[in-house]
Short mmCIF file of C-alpha atoms in Angstrom, two decimals:
data_model
loop_
_atom_site.label_atom_id
_atom_site.label_comp_id
_atom_site.label_asym_id
_atom_site.label_seq_id
_atom_site.Cartn_x
_atom_site.Cartn_y
_atom_site.Cartn_z
CA UNK A 1 60.27 70.90 287.37
CA UNK A 2 57.60 72.44 284.85
CA UNK A 3 57.40 75.21 287.58
CA UNK A 4 61.15 76.41 287.10
CA UNK A 5 60.66 76.64 283.28
CA UNK A 6 57.35 78.91 283.84
CA UNK A 7 59.55 81.06 285.94
CA UNK A 8 62.38 81.28 283.39
CA UNK A 9 59.90 82.07 280.69
CA UNK A 10 58.50 84.91 282.53
CA UNK A 11 62.04 86.28 283.26
CA UNK A 12 62.69 85.96 279.46
CA UNK A 13 59.93 88.49 278.86
CA UNK A 14 60.62 90.75 281.32
CA UNK A 15 64.12 91.23 280.06
CA UNK A 16 63.78 91.14 276.40
CA UNK A 17 60.72 92.54 274.60
CA UNK A 18 80.10 59.43 272.95
CA UNK A 19 83.31 56.59 272.55
CA UNK A 20 81.61 53.09 273.67
CA UNK A 21 82.16 51.08 276.14
CA UNK A 22 83.07 47.23 275.71
CA UNK A 23 81.25 45.13 278.19
CA UNK A 24 79.90 41.70 278.47
CA UNK A 25 75.90 41.28 278.37
CA UNK A 26 73.69 40.70 281.18
CA UNK A 27 73.56 36.84 279.99
CA UNK A 28 76.89 36.37 280.62
CA UNK A 29 77.65 38.17 284.11
CA UNK A 30 77.58 35.48 286.57
CA UNK A 31 80.36 33.35 284.78
CA UNK A 32 82.35 35.55 282.03
CA UNK A 33 85.96 36.59 283.16
CA UNK A 34 86.10 39.27 280.94
CA UNK A 35 86.58 42.99 281.81
CA UNK A 36 85.18 45.55 280.22
CA UNK A 37 87.42 48.37 278.21
CA UNK A 38 87.01 51.91 279.02
CA UNK A 39 88.37 54.74 276.43
CA UNK A 40 89.66 57.87 277.77
CA UNK A 41 86.56 59.76 276.33
CA UNK A 42 84.36 57.83 278.92
CA UNK A 43 87.32 58.56 281.84
CA UNK A 44 87.17 62.42 280.87
CA UNK A 45 83.19 62.22 281.32
CA UNK A 46 83.33 60.56 284.43
CA UNK A 47 86.07 63.12 285.72
CA UNK A 48 83.54 65.70 284.83
CA UNK A 49 80.87 64.34 286.75
CA UNK A 50 83.03 63.92 289.98
CA UNK A 51 84.13 67.44 289.92
CA UNK A 52 80.27 68.30 289.78
CA UNK A 53 80.30 67.36 293.80
CA UNK A 54 78.32 64.01 292.97
CA UNK A 55 81.47 62.28 294.39
CA UNK A 56 80.92 58.55 292.67
CA UNK A 57 84.26 56.85 292.21
CA UNK A 58 86.60 59.96 291.32
CA UNK A 59 89.75 58.35 290.08
CA UNK A 60 88.71 55.32 289.48
CA UNK A 61 88.24 53.37 285.99
CA UNK A 62 85.56 51.17 284.83
CA UNK A 63 87.65 47.91 285.12
CA UNK A 64 88.24 48.14 288.90
CA UNK A 65 84.48 49.15 289.66
CA UNK A 66 83.53 46.04 287.46
CA UNK A 67 85.88 44.23 289.63
CA UNK A 68 84.23 45.23 292.47
CA UNK A 69 80.77 45.07 291.76
CA UNK A 70 80.51 41.78 290.30
CA UNK A 71 83.38 39.47 292.43
CA UNK A 72 83.19 41.24 295.38
CA UNK A 73 79.35 42.42 295.21
CA UNK A 74 80.42 45.84 296.22
CA UNK A 75 76.80 47.53 295.65
CA UNK A 76 78.36 50.88 295.78
CA UNK A 77 80.76 49.93 292.99
CA UNK A 78 78.14 48.45 290.78
CA UNK A 79 76.05 52.13 291.17
CA UNK A 80 79.32 53.88 290.16
CA UNK A 81 79.94 51.35 287.24
CA UNK A 82 75.90 52.17 286.31
CA UNK A 83 76.62 55.99 286.37
CA UNK A 84 79.78 55.87 283.93
CA UNK A 85 77.38 54.16 281.65
CA UNK A 86 74.87 56.45 281.75
CA UNK A 87 77.24 58.90 280.92
CA UNK A 88 77.93 57.04 277.58
CA UNK A 89 74.20 56.51 276.88
CA UNK A 90 74.47 52.73 277.34
CA UNK A 91 71.61 50.89 277.95
CA UNK A 92 73.84 47.96 280.44
CA UNK A 93 73.84 50.75 283.13
CA UNK A 94 70.38 49.20 283.94
CA UNK A 95 71.91 45.94 284.71
CA UNK A 96 74.42 47.58 286.85
CA UNK A 97 71.82 49.89 288.67
CA UNK A 98 69.58 46.65 289.22
CA UNK A 99 72.50 44.88 290.67
CA UNK A 100 73.46 47.63 293.01
CA UNK A 101 69.33 48.37 294.05
CA UNK A 102 69.36 44.83 294.61
CA UNK A 103 72.41 44.88 297.14
CA UNK A 104 70.28 47.78 298.89
CA UNK A 105 72.29 50.35 297.17
CA UNK A 106 69.93 53.34 297.38
CA UNK A 107 71.71 55.21 294.90
CA UNK A 108 71.31 52.46 292.31
CA UNK A 109 67.71 52.02 292.88
CA UNK A 110 66.94 56.41 292.55
CA UNK A 111 69.22 56.14 289.46
CA UNK A 112 67.45 53.30 287.63
CA UNK A 113 63.99 54.62 288.50
CA UNK A 114 65.35 57.77 286.58
CA UNK A 115 66.27 55.90 283.69
CA UNK A 116 62.64 54.40 283.33
CA UNK A 117 60.99 57.64 284.62
CA UNK A 118 63.30 59.92 281.58
CA UNK A 119 62.67 56.94 279.23
CA UNK A 120 65.58 57.86 276.73
CA UNK A 121 68.10 54.94 277.44
CA UNK A 122 65.45 52.40 278.24
CA UNK A 123 61.40 52.21 277.59
CA UNK A 124 59.51 54.77 279.90
CA UNK A 125 57.99 53.09 282.90
CA UNK A 126 56.84 55.44 285.16
CA UNK A 127 55.22 52.54 287.21
CA UNK A 128 58.65 50.83 287.93
CA UNK A 129 59.99 54.35 288.35
CA UNK A 130 57.90 55.03 291.17
CA UNK A 131 58.64 51.69 292.85
CA UNK A 132 62.62 52.29 292.51
CA UNK A 133 62.40 55.88 293.91
CA UNK A 134 60.17 54.88 296.96
CA UNK A 135 62.92 52.02 297.61
CA UNK A 136 65.51 54.28 297.22
CA UNK A 137 64.05 56.49 299.79
CA UNK A 138 63.73 53.38 302.38
CA UNK A 139 67.08 53.63 301.95
CA UNK A 140 67.90 57.12 302.10
CA UNK A 141 68.52 58.00 298.72
CA UNK A 142 68.88 61.92 298.34
CA UNK A 143 68.25 61.84 294.80
CA UNK A 144 65.28 59.55 295.13
CA UNK A 145 63.64 61.70 297.28
CA UNK A 146 64.06 64.78 294.84
CA UNK A 147 62.49 62.34 291.97
CA UNK A 148 59.84 60.96 293.78
CA UNK A 149 58.87 64.28 295.44
CA UNK A 150 58.78 65.75 291.56
CA UNK A 151 56.55 63.06 290.59
CA UNK A 152 54.16 63.88 293.15
CA UNK A 153 54.37 67.75 292.71
CA UNK A 154 54.04 67.82 288.81
CA UNK A 155 51.14 64.60 288.89
CA UNK A 156 53.24 62.69 286.26
CA UNK A 157 52.87 59.11 286.52
CA UNK A 158 50.72 59.34 290.10
CA UNK A 159 48.27 61.52 291.35
CA UNK A 160 49.18 64.86 292.49
CA UNK A 161 49.79 65.61 295.42
CA UNK A 162 52.13 68.47 296.55
CA UNK A 163 51.96 68.24 300.18
CA UNK A 164 53.85 64.88 300.20
CA UNK A 165 56.25 66.60 297.34
CA UNK A 166 56.97 68.85 300.22
CA UNK A 167 57.91 66.22 302.36
CA UNK A 168 60.25 64.63 299.80
CA UNK A 169 61.88 67.56 299.10
CA UNK A 170 62.59 67.99 302.15
CA UNK A 171 63.95 65.06 303.11
CA UNK A 172 66.17 65.37 300.44
CA UNK A 173 67.41 68.49 301.00
CA UNK A 174 68.48 67.40 304.57
CA UNK A 175 70.53 64.87 303.03
CA UNK A 176 72.29 67.72 301.02
CA UNK A 177 70.44 67.21 297.48
CA UNK A 178 70.75 70.68 295.82
CA UNK A 179 67.91 70.32 293.60
CA UNK A 180 65.43 69.21 296.36
CA UNK A 181 66.63 72.41 298.51
CA UNK A 182 65.74 74.20 295.05
CA UNK A 183 62.61 73.03 294.68
CA UNK A 184 61.48 73.28 298.72
CA UNK A 185 62.41 76.91 298.18
CA UNK A 186 60.39 77.69 295.39
CA UNK A 187 57.54 75.95 296.68
CA UNK A 188 57.77 78.38 299.88
CA UNK A 189 58.03 81.61 297.53
CA UNK A 190 55.47 81.19 295.25
CA UNK A 191 53.09 77.70 296.04
CA UNK A 192 49.74 77.37 297.76
CA UNK A 193 50.21 74.23 298.75
CA UNK A 194 52.88 75.84 301.70
CA UNK A 195 52.50 78.67 303.81
CA UNK A 196 54.36 81.11 301.88
CA UNK A 197 57.99 82.03 303.37
CA UNK A 198 60.20 84.76 301.36
CA UNK A 199 63.09 84.16 303.78
CA UNK A 200 62.81 79.96 304.17
CA UNK A 201 62.27 80.31 299.95
CA UNK A 202 65.64 82.15 299.42
CA UNK A 203 67.40 80.47 302.33
CA UNK A 204 66.96 76.81 300.83
CA UNK A 205 67.13 78.09 297.25
CA UNK A 206 70.59 79.75 298.41
CA UNK A 207 71.57 76.42 299.96
CA UNK A 208 70.86 74.56 296.84
CA UNK A 209 73.12 76.50 294.82
CA UNK A 210 75.85 75.96 297.19
CA UNK A 211 75.27 72.34 296.84
CA UNK A 212 75.96 72.59 292.70
CA UNK A 213 72.24 72.69 291.84
CA UNK A 214 72.28 74.56 288.49
CA UNK A 215 68.39 74.79 288.91
CA UNK A 216 68.98 76.39 292.03
CA UNK A 217 71.73 79.07 291.01
CA UNK A 218 69.82 79.90 288.14
CA UNK A 219 66.65 80.35 289.78
CA UNK A 220 68.88 82.56 292.67
CA UNK A 221 70.43 84.80 289.52
CA UNK A 222 66.79 85.57 288.08
CA UNK A 223 65.49 86.44 291.28
CA UNK A 224 68.31 89.17 291.84
CA UNK A 225 68.13 90.74 288.22
CA UNK A 226 64.27 90.86 288.63
CA UNK A 227 64.45 92.32 292.08
CA UNK A 228 60.73 91.05 293.25
CA UNK A 229 61.81 88.62 296.16
CA UNK A 230 65.10 90.74 297.01
CA UNK A 231 66.66 94.21 296.15
CA UNK A 232 67.76 94.08 292.49
CA UNK A 233 71.35 93.50 291.86
CA UNK A 234 72.50 92.65 288.67
CA UNK A 235 75.77 91.52 290.14
CA UNK A 236 74.60 88.84 291.85
CA UNK A 237 72.21 88.16 289.42
CA UNK A 238 75.46 87.45 287.24
CA UNK A 239 77.17 85.75 289.11
CA UNK A 240 74.62 83.30 290.50
CA UNK A 241 73.83 83.15 286.32
CA UNK A 242 77.33 82.08 285.56
CA UNK A 243 77.75 79.74 288.24
CA UNK A 244 74.32 78.11 286.94
CA UNK A 245 76.06 78.25 283.53
CA UNK A 246 79.69 76.47 285.14
CA UNK A 247 77.40 73.59 285.80
CA UNK A 248 75.97 73.15 282.21
CA UNK A 249 72.69 74.79 283.15
CA UNK A 250 72.25 76.07 279.29
CA UNK A 251 68.80 78.54 280.23
CA UNK A 252 71.23 80.50 282.86
CA UNK A 253 74.06 80.95 279.78
CA UNK A 254 71.14 82.10 277.52
CA UNK A 255 70.01 84.79 280.05
CA UNK A 256 73.50 85.91 281.18
CA UNK A 257 74.28 85.62 277.35
CA UNK A 258 71.41 88.57 276.56
CA UNK A 259 72.11 90.77 279.85
CA UNK A 260 75.94 90.99 278.54
CA UNK A 261 74.52 91.47 275.04
CA UNK A 262 72.22 94.56 276.72
CA UNK A 263 74.26 95.93 279.30
CA UNK A 264 72.25 97.36 282.09
CA UNK A 265 73.53 99.57 285.19
CA UNK A 266 76.49 97.57 286.80
CA UNK A 267 76.89 95.15 284.34
CA UNK A 268 78.79 96.40 281.33
CA UNK A 269 77.88 95.51 277.49
CA UNK A 270 80.31 92.69 276.61
CA UNK A 271 79.32 91.79 272.91
CA UNK A 272 82.22 89.32 272.90
CA UNK A 273 81.37 87.42 275.95
CA UNK A 274 77.50 87.51 275.04
CA UNK A 275 78.38 85.55 272.07
CA UNK A 276 80.35 82.88 274.06
CA UNK A 277 77.62 82.55 276.35
CA UNK A 278 74.99 81.79 273.53
CA UNK A 279 77.45 79.07 272.45
CA UNK A 280 78.27 77.42 275.40
CA UNK A 281 74.28 77.81 276.05
CA UNK A 282 73.59 75.97 272.31
CA UNK A 283 75.76 73.48 273.02
CA UNK A 284 74.06 72.89 276.19
CA UNK A 285 71.08 72.09 274.18
CA UNK A 286 69.25 75.25 275.38
CA UNK A 287 67.07 76.06 272.17
CA UNK A 288 66.57 79.97 272.75
CA UNK A 289 70.66 80.35 272.79
CA UNK A 290 70.71 78.22 269.61
CA UNK A 291 68.39 80.76 267.73
CA UNK A 292 69.87 83.90 269.14
CA UNK A 293 73.39 83.00 268.30
CA UNK A 294 71.73 82.16 264.66
CA UNK A 295 70.16 85.40 264.74
CA UNK A 296 73.34 87.21 265.19
CA UNK A 297 75.01 84.97 262.33
CA UNK A 298 72.17 86.10 260.04
CA UNK A 299 72.47 89.50 260.65
CA UNK A 300 75.83 90.04 260.78
CA UNK A 301 76.15 93.32 262.99
CA UNK A 302 78.06 91.67 265.77
CA UNK A 303 79.59 89.10 264.32
CA UNK A 304 80.76 88.27 260.33
CA UNK A 305 77.67 87.33 258.71
CA UNK A 306 76.79 83.71 258.03
CA UNK A 307 73.54 82.77 256.84
CA UNK A 308 74.25 78.92 256.29
CA UNK A 309 75.55 78.40 260.06
CA UNK A 310 72.47 80.68 260.73
CA UNK A 311 70.45 78.15 259.45
CA UNK A 312 71.91 75.18 261.06
CA UNK A 313 71.29 77.09 264.06
CA UNK A 314 67.89 77.79 263.89
CA UNK A 315 67.02 74.27 263.06
CA UNK A 316 68.51 72.95 266.11
CA UNK A 317 66.79 75.75 268.05
CA UNK A 318 63.42 75.05 266.47
CA UNK A 319 64.28 71.08 267.43
CA UNK A 320 64.94 71.96 270.77
CA UNK A 321 61.75 74.01 270.76
CA UNK A 322 62.55 77.34 270.95
CA UNK A 323 59.72 79.28 269.13
CA UNK A 324 61.95 82.20 267.89
CA UNK A 325 64.23 80.40 266.16
CA UNK A 326 61.07 78.41 264.34
CA UNK A 327 59.82 81.61 263.41
CA UNK A 328 63.40 82.65 262.42
CA UNK A 329 63.76 79.75 260.31
CA UNK A 330 59.82 80.28 258.98
CA UNK A 331 60.94 83.82 257.50
CA UNK A 332 64.26 82.03 255.54
CA UNK A 333 62.13 79.64 253.74
CA UNK A 334 59.22 82.10 253.21
CA UNK A 335 62.11 84.51 251.71
CA UNK A 336 64.14 81.78 249.87
CA UNK A 337 66.76 83.50 251.70
CA UNK A 338 69.85 81.39 251.43
CA UNK A 339 67.86 78.52 251.14
CA UNK A 340 65.53 76.73 248.94
CA UNK A 341 61.96 78.83 248.67
CA UNK A 342 59.24 76.63 250.70
CA UNK A 343 56.23 78.71 251.62
CA UNK A 344 54.72 75.22 252.88
CA UNK A 345 57.98 74.77 255.49
CA UNK A 346 57.23 78.84 256.23
CA UNK A 347 53.66 77.74 257.24
CA UNK A 348 54.28 74.56 259.34
CA UNK A 349 57.52 76.73 261.20
CA UNK A 350 55.15 79.77 261.42
CA UNK A 351 52.34 77.37 263.46
CA UNK A 352 55.12 76.00 265.86
CA UNK A 353 56.18 79.36 266.52
CA UNK A 354 52.96 80.37 267.32
CA UNK A 355 52.54 77.43 269.33
CA UNK A 356 55.00 78.40 271.46
CA UNK A 357 53.78 81.78 271.88
CA UNK A 358 55.78 83.90 269.69
CA UNK A 359 53.49 86.87 268.57
CA UNK A 360 55.35 87.62 265.63
CA UNK A 361 54.90 84.10 264.32
CA UNK A 362 51.07 84.16 265.02
CA UNK A 363 50.46 87.47 262.79
CA UNK A 364 53.00 86.20 260.30
CA UNK A 365 50.65 82.79 259.91
CA UNK A 366 47.66 85.32 260.27
CA UNK A 367 48.71 87.22 257.17
CA UNK A 368 49.26 84.13 254.75
CA UNK A 369 45.79 82.74 256.01
CA UNK A 370 44.46 86.28 255.29
CA UNK A 371 45.96 86.29 251.73
CA UNK A 372 45.66 82.73 250.98
CA UNK A 373 49.63 83.09 250.50
CA UNK A 374 50.66 79.32 250.25
CA UNK A 375 47.78 78.11 251.99
CA UNK A 376 44.16 78.25 250.73
CA UNK A 377 42.63 81.53 251.93
CA UNK A 378 40.78 81.58 255.17
CA UNK A 379 39.67 84.47 257.06
CA UNK A 380 38.64 82.63 260.06
CA UNK A 381 41.88 80.68 260.46
CA UNK A 382 43.20 84.36 259.92
CA UNK A 383 41.48 85.67 262.37
CA UNK A 384 42.03 83.22 265.29
CA UNK A 385 46.07 83.45 264.54
CA UNK A 386 45.66 87.57 264.49
CA UNK A 387 43.87 87.05 268.00
CA UNK A 388 46.66 85.14 269.45
CA UNK A 389 49.25 87.40 268.52
CA UNK A 390 47.11 90.34 269.74
CA UNK A 391 46.67 88.29 272.99
CA UNK A 392 50.69 88.21 272.43
CA UNK A 393 50.95 91.91 272.32
CA UNK A 394 51.60 92.19 268.68
CA UNK A 395 50.46 95.40 267.70
CA UNK A 396 50.05 94.92 264.25
CA UNK A 397 48.16 91.73 264.68
CA UNK A 398 45.38 93.64 267.00
CA UNK A 399 45.48 96.29 263.87
CA UNK A 400 44.75 93.66 261.44
CA UNK A 401 42.03 91.97 263.43
CA UNK A 402 40.74 95.39 264.26
CA UNK A 403 40.09 96.08 260.51
CA UNK A 404 38.58 92.87 260.13
CA UNK A 405 35.83 93.62 262.57
CA UNK A 406 35.67 97.04 261.43
CA UNK A 407 34.72 95.42 257.82
CA UNK A 408 33.27 92.58 258.52
CA UNK A 409 35.64 91.33 256.26
CA UNK A 410 35.10 87.24 256.72
CA UNK A 411 33.97 87.90 259.84
CA UNK A 412 31.08 89.01 261.55
CA UNK A 413 30.97 93.27 261.78
CA UNK A 414 31.92 94.53 265.34
CA UNK A 415 32.60 98.51 265.51
CA UNK A 416 33.54 98.41 268.95
CA UNK A 417 35.48 95.20 269.23
CA UNK A 418 36.97 97.18 266.08
CA UNK A 419 37.81 100.25 268.02
CA UNK A 420 39.00 98.45 271.08
CA UNK A 421 41.40 96.22 269.30
CA UNK A 422 42.55 98.89 267.42
CA UNK A 423 43.25 101.51 270.40
CA UNK A 424 45.15 98.09 271.75
CA UNK A 425 47.33 98.18 268.63
CA UNK A 426 48.06 101.79 268.62
CA UNK A 427 48.86 101.88 272.48
CA UNK A 428 51.46 98.73 270.84
CA UNK A 429 53.29 101.38 268.77
CA UNK A 430 51.39 99.80 265.38
CA UNK A 431 51.15 102.48 262.47
CA UNK A 432 48.52 100.27 261.00
CA UNK A 433 46.13 100.52 264.23
CA UNK A 434 46.94 104.21 264.63
CA UNK A 435 46.27 105.49 260.98
CA UNK A 436 42.79 104.01 261.53
CA UNK A 437 42.13 105.83 264.37
CA UNK A 438 42.91 108.90 262.90
#
């Protein structure tokens, strides 16, 4: 859920200043006698899915599922076969889930709805997603309740209705869906759509974690780290974040890595473990983990310097919407450090970093517009970016904007605004701002 992402970003701001299957096509299904061949990689992926307590056909191979689905009309096997295909990003999963749903297998309906909602394997269609989620709910599919609840919670594809979402989360949680429990717990903790109840919130988040929800374990870890809802306990925080990381929650791997990198109170600094966690998080497509690992390779303080690898990691992190990674890559392009110098690319990357709320990116972008370096000089754009950087508590951005107001340089002169900005910049330890105030 979007609320979970906002929660994680708040945490970060407070912490740190497939081999393919050979299978017949849908048109051939009614008459074919051929069976699909499943390669060893897929068996391993499926066993991993099974090990995460999702419980679908542990130990059964694809051929056996195919026979049960199409010769015996076993709806459960159709759903299980669809899951196996999804793990390999195969669009044929749609056909399997459709057959299972037509045979009133709620899980198949829910997963087909998820395919339509996600839009990564088949074309996105929220109306079809809504329809399949609704049918899945009528068939008591625990996943459908959570999926449909999330749609109503965010208003994505339907008119937002948080009260309806909460009812759906409650039903999903009763059916032992960990993500539904987590969403329900989060609502009890912070949302005004339901009477806030800290004890209930923590209960449902804990239950979600016990049901192997990576979101729930990550949230519980952050709660123990921040100490807002409970007494701070870094040991419990690290245990829950580690569990979330083990359940393939990349953000939790990143946060735990930062905790070990810094070392605090009961948690002893462990650079090697931190770097391993950043690698795991990056492999799980967490952009911030890629960016941080890239920074370590760039600096070469805790690991052998390798700027070529740093660039690859920054590129991956930026693609995954890590503002820090975009900003670092922009710096390398601007300086021509281990990569061909390209101010135009640097500006584009600083722009993206600023849009992702990286204060230094806004400051650097403002400076380039102010100087006309690689871009046409534009004091108004410079002031806009300095203002955004200052709002994000970059002291130098406050200082430069204050100086522009003080001198009326490209913007209307305003002494009181200038003094206010320079004071803020000095409080943020900008030497430039402090020097102006002397």
